[in-house]
mmCIF file of C-alpha atoms in Angstrom:
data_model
loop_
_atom_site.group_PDB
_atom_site.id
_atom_site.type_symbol
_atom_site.label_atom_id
_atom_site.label_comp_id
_atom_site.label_asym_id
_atom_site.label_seq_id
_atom_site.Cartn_x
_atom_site.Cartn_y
_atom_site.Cartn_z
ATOM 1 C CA UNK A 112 66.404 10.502 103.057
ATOM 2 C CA UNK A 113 63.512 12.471 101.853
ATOM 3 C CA UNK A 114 62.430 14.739 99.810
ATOM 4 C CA UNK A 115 59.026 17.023 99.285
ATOM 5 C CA UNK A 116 58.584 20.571 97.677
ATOM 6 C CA UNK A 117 54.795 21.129 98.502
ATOM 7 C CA UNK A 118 64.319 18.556 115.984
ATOM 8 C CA UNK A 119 66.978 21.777 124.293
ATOM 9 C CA UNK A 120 70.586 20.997 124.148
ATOM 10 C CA UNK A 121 73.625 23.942 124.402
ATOM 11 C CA UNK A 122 77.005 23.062 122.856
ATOM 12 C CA UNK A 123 80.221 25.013 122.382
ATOM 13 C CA UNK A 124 81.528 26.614 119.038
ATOM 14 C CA UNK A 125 84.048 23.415 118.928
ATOM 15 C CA UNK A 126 81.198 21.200 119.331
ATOM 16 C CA UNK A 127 78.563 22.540 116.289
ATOM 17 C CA UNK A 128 81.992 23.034 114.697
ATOM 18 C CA UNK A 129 81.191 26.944 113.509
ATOM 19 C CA UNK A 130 84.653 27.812 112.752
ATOM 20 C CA UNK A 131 83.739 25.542 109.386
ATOM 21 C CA UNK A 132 80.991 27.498 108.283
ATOM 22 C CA UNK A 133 81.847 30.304 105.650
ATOM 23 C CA UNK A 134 82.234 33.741 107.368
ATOM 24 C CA UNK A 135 79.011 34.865 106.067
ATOM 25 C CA UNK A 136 76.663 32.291 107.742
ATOM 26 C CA UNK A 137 78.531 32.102 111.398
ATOM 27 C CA UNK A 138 75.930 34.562 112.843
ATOM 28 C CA UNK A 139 73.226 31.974 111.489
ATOM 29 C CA UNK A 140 71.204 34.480 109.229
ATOM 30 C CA UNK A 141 71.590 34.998 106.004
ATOM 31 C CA UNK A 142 70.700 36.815 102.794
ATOM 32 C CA UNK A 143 67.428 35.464 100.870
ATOM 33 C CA UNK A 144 66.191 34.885 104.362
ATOM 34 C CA UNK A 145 68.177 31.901 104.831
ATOM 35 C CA UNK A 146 69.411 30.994 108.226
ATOM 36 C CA UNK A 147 71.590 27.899 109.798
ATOM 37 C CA UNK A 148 69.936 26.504 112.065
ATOM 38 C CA UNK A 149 71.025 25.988 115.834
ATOM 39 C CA UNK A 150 69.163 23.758 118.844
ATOM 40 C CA UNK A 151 66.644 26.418 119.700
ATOM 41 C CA UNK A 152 65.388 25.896 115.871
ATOM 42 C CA UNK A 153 65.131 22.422 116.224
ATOM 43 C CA UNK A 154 61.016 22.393 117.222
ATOM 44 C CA UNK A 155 60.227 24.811 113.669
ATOM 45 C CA UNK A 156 62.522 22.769 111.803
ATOM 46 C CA UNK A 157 60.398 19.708 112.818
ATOM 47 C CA UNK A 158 57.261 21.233 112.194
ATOM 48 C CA UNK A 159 58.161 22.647 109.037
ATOM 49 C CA UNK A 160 58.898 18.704 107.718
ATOM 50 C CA UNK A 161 55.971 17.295 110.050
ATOM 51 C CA UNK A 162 53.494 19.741 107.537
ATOM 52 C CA UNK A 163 55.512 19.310 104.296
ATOM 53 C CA UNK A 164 55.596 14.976 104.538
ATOM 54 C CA UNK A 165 51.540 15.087 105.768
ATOM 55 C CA UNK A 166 51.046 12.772 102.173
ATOM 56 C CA UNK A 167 54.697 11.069 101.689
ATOM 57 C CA UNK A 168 54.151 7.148 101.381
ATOM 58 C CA UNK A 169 57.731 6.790 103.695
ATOM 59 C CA UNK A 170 56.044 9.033 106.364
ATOM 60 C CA UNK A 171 52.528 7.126 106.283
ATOM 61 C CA UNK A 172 54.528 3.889 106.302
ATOM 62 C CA UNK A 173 56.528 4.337 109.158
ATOM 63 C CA UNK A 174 53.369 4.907 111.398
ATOM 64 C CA UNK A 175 51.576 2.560 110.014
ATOM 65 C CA UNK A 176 51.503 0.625 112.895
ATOM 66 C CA UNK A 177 50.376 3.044 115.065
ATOM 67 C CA UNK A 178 46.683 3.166 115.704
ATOM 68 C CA UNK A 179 46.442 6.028 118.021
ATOM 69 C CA UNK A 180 45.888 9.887 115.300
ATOM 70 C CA UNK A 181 48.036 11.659 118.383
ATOM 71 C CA UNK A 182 51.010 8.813 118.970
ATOM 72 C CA UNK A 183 51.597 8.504 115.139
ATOM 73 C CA UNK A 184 51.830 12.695 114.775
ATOM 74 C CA UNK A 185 54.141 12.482 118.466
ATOM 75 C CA UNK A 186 56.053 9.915 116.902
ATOM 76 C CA UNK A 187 56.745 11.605 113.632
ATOM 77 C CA UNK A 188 57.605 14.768 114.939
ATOM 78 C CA UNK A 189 59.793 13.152 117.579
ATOM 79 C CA UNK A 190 61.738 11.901 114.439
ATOM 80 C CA UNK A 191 61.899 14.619 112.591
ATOM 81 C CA UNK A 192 63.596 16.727 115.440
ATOM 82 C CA UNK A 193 66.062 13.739 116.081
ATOM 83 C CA UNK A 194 67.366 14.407 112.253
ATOM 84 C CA UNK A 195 67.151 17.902 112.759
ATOM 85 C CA UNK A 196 69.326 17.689 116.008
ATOM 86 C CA UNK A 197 71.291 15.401 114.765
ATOM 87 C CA UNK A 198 72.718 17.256 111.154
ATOM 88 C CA UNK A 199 72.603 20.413 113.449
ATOM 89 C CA UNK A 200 75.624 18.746 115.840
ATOM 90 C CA UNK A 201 77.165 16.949 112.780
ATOM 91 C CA UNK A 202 76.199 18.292 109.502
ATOM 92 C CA UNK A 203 73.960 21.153 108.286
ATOM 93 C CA UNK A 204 70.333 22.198 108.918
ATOM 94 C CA UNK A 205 69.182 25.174 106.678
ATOM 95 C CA UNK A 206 65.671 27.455 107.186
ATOM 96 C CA UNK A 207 64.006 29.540 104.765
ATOM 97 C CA UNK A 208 61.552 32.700 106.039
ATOM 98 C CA UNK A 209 61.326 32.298 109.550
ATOM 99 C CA UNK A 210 57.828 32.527 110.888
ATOM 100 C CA UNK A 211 56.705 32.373 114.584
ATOM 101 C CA UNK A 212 56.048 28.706 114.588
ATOM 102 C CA UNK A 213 57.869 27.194 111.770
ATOM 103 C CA UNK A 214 59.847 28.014 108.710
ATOM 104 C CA UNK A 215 58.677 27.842 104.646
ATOM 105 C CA UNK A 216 61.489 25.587 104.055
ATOM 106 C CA UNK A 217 63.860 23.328 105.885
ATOM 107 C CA UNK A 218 66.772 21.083 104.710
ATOM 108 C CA UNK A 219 68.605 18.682 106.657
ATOM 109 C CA UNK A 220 72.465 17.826 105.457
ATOM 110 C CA UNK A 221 75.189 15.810 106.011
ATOM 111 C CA UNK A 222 78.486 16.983 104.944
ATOM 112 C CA UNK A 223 81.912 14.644 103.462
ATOM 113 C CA UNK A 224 83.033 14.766 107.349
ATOM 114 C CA UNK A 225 80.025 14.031 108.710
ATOM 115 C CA UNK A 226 80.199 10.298 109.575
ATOM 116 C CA UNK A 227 84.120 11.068 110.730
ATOM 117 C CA UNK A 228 82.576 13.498 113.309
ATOM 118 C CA UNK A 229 80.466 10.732 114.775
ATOM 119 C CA UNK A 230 76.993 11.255 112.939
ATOM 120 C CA UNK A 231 76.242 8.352 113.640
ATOM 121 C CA UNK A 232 77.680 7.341 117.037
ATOM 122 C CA UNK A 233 75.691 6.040 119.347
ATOM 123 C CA UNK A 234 76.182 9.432 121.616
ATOM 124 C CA UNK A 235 75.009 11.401 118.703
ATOM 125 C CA UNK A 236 71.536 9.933 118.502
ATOM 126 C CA UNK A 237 70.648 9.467 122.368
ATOM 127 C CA UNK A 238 71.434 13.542 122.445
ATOM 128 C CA UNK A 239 69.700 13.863 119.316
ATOM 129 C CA UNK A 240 66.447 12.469 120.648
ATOM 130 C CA UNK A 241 66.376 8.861 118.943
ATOM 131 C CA UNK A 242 65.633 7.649 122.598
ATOM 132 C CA UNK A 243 62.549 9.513 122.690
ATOM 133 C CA UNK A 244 61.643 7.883 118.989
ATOM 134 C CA UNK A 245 61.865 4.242 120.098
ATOM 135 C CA UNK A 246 59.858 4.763 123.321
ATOM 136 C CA UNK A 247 56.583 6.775 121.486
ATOM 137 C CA UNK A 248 57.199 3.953 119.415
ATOM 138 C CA UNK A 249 55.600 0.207 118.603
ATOM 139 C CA UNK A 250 57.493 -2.885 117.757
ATOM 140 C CA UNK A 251 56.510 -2.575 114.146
ATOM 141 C CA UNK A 252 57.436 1.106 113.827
ATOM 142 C CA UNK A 253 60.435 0.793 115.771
ATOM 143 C CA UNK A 254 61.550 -2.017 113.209
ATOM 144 C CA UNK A 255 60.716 0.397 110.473
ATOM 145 C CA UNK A 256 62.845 2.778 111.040
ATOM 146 C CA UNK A 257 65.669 1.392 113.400
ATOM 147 C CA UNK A 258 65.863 -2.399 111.639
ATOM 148 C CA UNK A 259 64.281 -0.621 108.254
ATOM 149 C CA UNK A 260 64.520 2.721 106.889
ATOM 150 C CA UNK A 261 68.132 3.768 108.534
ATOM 151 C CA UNK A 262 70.475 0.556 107.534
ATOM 152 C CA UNK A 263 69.077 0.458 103.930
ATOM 153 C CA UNK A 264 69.512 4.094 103.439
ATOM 154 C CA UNK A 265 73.206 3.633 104.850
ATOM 155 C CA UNK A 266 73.722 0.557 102.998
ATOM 156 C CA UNK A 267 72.656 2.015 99.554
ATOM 157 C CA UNK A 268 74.217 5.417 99.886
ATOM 158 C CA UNK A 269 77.824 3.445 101.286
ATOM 159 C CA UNK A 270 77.633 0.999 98.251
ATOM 160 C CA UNK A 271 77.048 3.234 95.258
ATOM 161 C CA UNK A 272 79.622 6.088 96.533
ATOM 162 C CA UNK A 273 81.795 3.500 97.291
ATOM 163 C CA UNK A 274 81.883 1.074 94.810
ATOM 164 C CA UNK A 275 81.002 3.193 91.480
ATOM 165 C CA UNK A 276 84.151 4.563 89.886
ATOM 166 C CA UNK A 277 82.527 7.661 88.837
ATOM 167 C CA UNK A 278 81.736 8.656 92.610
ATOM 168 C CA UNK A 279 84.601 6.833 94.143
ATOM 169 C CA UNK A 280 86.536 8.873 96.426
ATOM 170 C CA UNK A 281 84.504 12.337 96.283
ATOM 171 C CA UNK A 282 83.507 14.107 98.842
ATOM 172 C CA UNK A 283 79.076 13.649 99.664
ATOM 173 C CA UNK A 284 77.243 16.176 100.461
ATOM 174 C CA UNK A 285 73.345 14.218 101.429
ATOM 175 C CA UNK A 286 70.459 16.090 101.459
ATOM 176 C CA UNK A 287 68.554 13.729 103.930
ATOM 177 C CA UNK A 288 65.288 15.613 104.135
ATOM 178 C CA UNK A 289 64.198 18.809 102.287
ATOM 179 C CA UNK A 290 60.448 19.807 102.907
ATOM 180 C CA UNK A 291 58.206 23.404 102.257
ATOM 181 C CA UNK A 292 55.021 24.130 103.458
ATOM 182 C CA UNK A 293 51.901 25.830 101.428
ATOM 183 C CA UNK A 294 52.727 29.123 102.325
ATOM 184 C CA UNK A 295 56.576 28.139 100.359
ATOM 185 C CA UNK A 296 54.878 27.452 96.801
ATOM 186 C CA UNK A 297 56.308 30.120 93.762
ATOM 187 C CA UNK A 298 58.767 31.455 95.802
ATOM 188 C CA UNK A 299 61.623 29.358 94.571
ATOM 189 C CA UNK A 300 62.990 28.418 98.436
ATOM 190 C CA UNK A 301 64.558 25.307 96.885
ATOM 191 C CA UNK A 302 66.408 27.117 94.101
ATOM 192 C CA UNK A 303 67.714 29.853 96.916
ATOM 193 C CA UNK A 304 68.574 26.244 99.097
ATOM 194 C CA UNK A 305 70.923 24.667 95.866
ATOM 195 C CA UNK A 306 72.050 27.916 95.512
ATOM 196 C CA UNK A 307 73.326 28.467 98.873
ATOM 197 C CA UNK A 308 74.619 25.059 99.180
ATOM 198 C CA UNK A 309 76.936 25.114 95.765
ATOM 199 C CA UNK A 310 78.217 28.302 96.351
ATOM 200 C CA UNK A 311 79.166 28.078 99.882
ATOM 201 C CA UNK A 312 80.156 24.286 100.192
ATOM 202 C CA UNK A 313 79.766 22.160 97.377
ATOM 203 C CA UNK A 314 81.192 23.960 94.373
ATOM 204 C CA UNK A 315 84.344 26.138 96.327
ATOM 205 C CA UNK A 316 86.818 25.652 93.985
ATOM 206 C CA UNK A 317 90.088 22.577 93.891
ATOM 207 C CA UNK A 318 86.958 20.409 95.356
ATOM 208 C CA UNK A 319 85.421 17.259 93.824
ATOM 209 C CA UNK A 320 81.952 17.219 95.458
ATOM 210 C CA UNK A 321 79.193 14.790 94.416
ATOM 211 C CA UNK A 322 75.448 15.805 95.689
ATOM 212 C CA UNK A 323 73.356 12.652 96.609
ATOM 213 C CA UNK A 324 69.453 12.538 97.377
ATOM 214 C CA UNK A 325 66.875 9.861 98.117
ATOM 215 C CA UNK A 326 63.445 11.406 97.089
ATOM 216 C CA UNK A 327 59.957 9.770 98.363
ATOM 217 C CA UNK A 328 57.565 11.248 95.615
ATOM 218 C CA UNK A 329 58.529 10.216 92.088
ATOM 219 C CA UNK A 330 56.675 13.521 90.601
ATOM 220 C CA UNK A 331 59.909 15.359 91.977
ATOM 221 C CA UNK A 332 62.253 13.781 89.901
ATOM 222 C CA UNK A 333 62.159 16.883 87.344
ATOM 223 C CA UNK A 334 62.170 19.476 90.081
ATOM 224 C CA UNK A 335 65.633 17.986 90.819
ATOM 225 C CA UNK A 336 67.027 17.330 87.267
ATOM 226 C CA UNK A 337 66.560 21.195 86.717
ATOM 227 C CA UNK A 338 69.563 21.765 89.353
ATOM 228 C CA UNK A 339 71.696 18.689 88.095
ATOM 229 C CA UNK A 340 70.550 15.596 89.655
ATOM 230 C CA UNK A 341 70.484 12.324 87.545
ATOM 231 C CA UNK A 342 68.626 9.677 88.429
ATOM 232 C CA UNK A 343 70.664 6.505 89.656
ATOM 233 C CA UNK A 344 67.997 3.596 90.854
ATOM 234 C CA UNK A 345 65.176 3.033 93.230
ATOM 235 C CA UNK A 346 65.712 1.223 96.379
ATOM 236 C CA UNK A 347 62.079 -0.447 98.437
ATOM 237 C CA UNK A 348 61.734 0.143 102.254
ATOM 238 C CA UNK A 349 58.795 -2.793 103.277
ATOM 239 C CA UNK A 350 57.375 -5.732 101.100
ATOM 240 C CA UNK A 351 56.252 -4.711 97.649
ATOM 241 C CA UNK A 352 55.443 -8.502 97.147
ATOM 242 C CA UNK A 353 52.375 -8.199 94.454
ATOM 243 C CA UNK A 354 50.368 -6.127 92.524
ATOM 244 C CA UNK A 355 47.685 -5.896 95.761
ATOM 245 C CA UNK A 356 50.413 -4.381 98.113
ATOM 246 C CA UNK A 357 50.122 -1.026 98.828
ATOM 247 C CA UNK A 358 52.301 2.319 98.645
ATOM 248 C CA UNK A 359 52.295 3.916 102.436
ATOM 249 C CA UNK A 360 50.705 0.612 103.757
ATOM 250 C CA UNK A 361 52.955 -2.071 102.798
ATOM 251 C CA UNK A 362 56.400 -0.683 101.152
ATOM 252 C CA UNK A 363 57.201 3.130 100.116
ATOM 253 C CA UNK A 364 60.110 3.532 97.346
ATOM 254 C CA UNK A 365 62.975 5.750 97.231
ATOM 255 C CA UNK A 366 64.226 7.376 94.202
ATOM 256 C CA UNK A 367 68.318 7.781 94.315
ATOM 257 C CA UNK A 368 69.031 10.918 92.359
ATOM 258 C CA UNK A 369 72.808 12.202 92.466
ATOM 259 C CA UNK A 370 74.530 15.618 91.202
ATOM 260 C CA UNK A 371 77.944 14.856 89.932
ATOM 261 C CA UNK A 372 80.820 17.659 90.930
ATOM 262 C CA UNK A 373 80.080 20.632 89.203
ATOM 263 C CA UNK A 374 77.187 19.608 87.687
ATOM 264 C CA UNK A 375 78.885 17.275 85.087
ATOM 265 C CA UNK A 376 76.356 14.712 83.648
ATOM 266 C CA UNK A 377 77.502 11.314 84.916
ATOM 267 C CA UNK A 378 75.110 9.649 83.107
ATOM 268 C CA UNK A 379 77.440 9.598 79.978
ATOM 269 C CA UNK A 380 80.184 8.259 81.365
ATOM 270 C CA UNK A 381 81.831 4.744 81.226
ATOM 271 C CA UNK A 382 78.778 2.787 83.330
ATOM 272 C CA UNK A 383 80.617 -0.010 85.284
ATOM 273 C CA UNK A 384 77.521 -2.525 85.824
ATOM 274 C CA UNK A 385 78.873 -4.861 88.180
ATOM 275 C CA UNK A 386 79.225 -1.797 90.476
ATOM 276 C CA UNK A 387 75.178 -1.883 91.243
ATOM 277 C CA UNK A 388 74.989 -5.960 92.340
#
């Protein structure tokens, strides 16, 4: 969903589906202080993303309507650890240097099977905490993100993979939310992150693996080029109706970057246009 560089439940191997990790990462840590992340990590992870979003336009928008300082940080961080649990039962959390209370660097993925596992099923998100979301939340927040923010993200990401010929029929790998704190600047977390992701899961060889992104700050659009990302279109969550609207207030946008498999620059391919109506 989103991107920046500046979520008690117990479940059974079967059920976080270990036996699909590579052999390396089933005991959850791993080299360059990397770990996958399980339930108990869930409150970090959320921190980690609550600190690293403080100044995302998506983030300020979704509270907008939220006067109480306390309710809109609850709220937040209530959402954050309903992704986190979520991609931990059906897709892929990552952490980066471990601290006491939170990590440097968290991302949040869903995998090709993801949706097939029941990602989204409605028993997914009640255990995931989405209950807990709509009840810290107002009308206008709830409407944000349940009526908002999750069917246009779906929508988008189901009609370009689907409907583009150069995508069509690959597996996608989404990184739904990548965020570092302070104390992750110059140590190149999100290059270890890629790293760990193509070599383990997205690259393995006889695979065809696309990697797709929605990114909240325009200024990272570079940061993500440098590991093979091309940028698709931008998609508008809210009403960007005139030139007196305002980002975080009134609309945030959403910058749809994708990494074709292996790398390979899409961009210069055959461009089917109708593919984008």
């Amino acid at each position: 969903m989103s991107t920046s560089t500046s979520s008690t439940s117990k479940v059974s191997s079967s059920d976080d589906d270990s036996s699909k990790l590579p052999r390396s990462s089933q005991t959850g840590s791993l080299g360059s202080n990397i770990k996958i992340l399980n339930y108990e990590d869930s409150p970090k992870a959320a921190i980690t993303l609550l600190k690293a979003f403080d100044n995302d336009s998506l983030a300020k928008l979704l509270v907008s309507d939220l006067n109480d300082h306390q309710l809109k940080r609850d709220f937040e961080l209530a959402l954050y650890e309903a992704y986190v649990r979520q991609h931990i039962s059906k897709g892929l959390c990552l952490g980066i240097n471990e601290s006491d209370d939170e990590f440097e660097t968290v991302a949040v993925w869903s995998c090709p099977d993801s949706v097939e596992r029941g990602l989204e099923s409605f028993s997914t998100l009640m255990e995931s905490g989405y209950g807990k979301v709509w009840n810290l939340g107002c009308e206008g927040s709830r409407n944000k993100v349940f009526n908002g923010l999750l069917p246009l993200l779906e929508h988008t990401n189901e009609r370009i993979v689907t409907t583009d010929p150069r995508f069509k029929g690959k597996g996608v790998y989404t990184l739904v939310y990548v965020g570092s704190t302070a104390n992750a600047r110059g140590k190149g977390n999100a290059r270890k992150m890629f790293d760990y992701m193509f070599q383990n899961y997205i690259d393995l060889p006889d695979t065809s693996n696309i990697t797709y992104l929605e990114s909240s700050s325009v200024s990272n659009i570079p940061i993500y080029e440098k590991f093979g990302f091309k940028f698709y279109e931008d998609i508008v969550l809210g009403d960007k109706v005139d030139e007196n609207s305002i980002e975080g207030e009134d609309y945030a946008v959403m910058n749809i970057m994708i990494r074709d498999t292996l790398g390979h620059d899409w961009t210069k391919d055959d461009d089917i246009s109708v593919a984008k109506l």
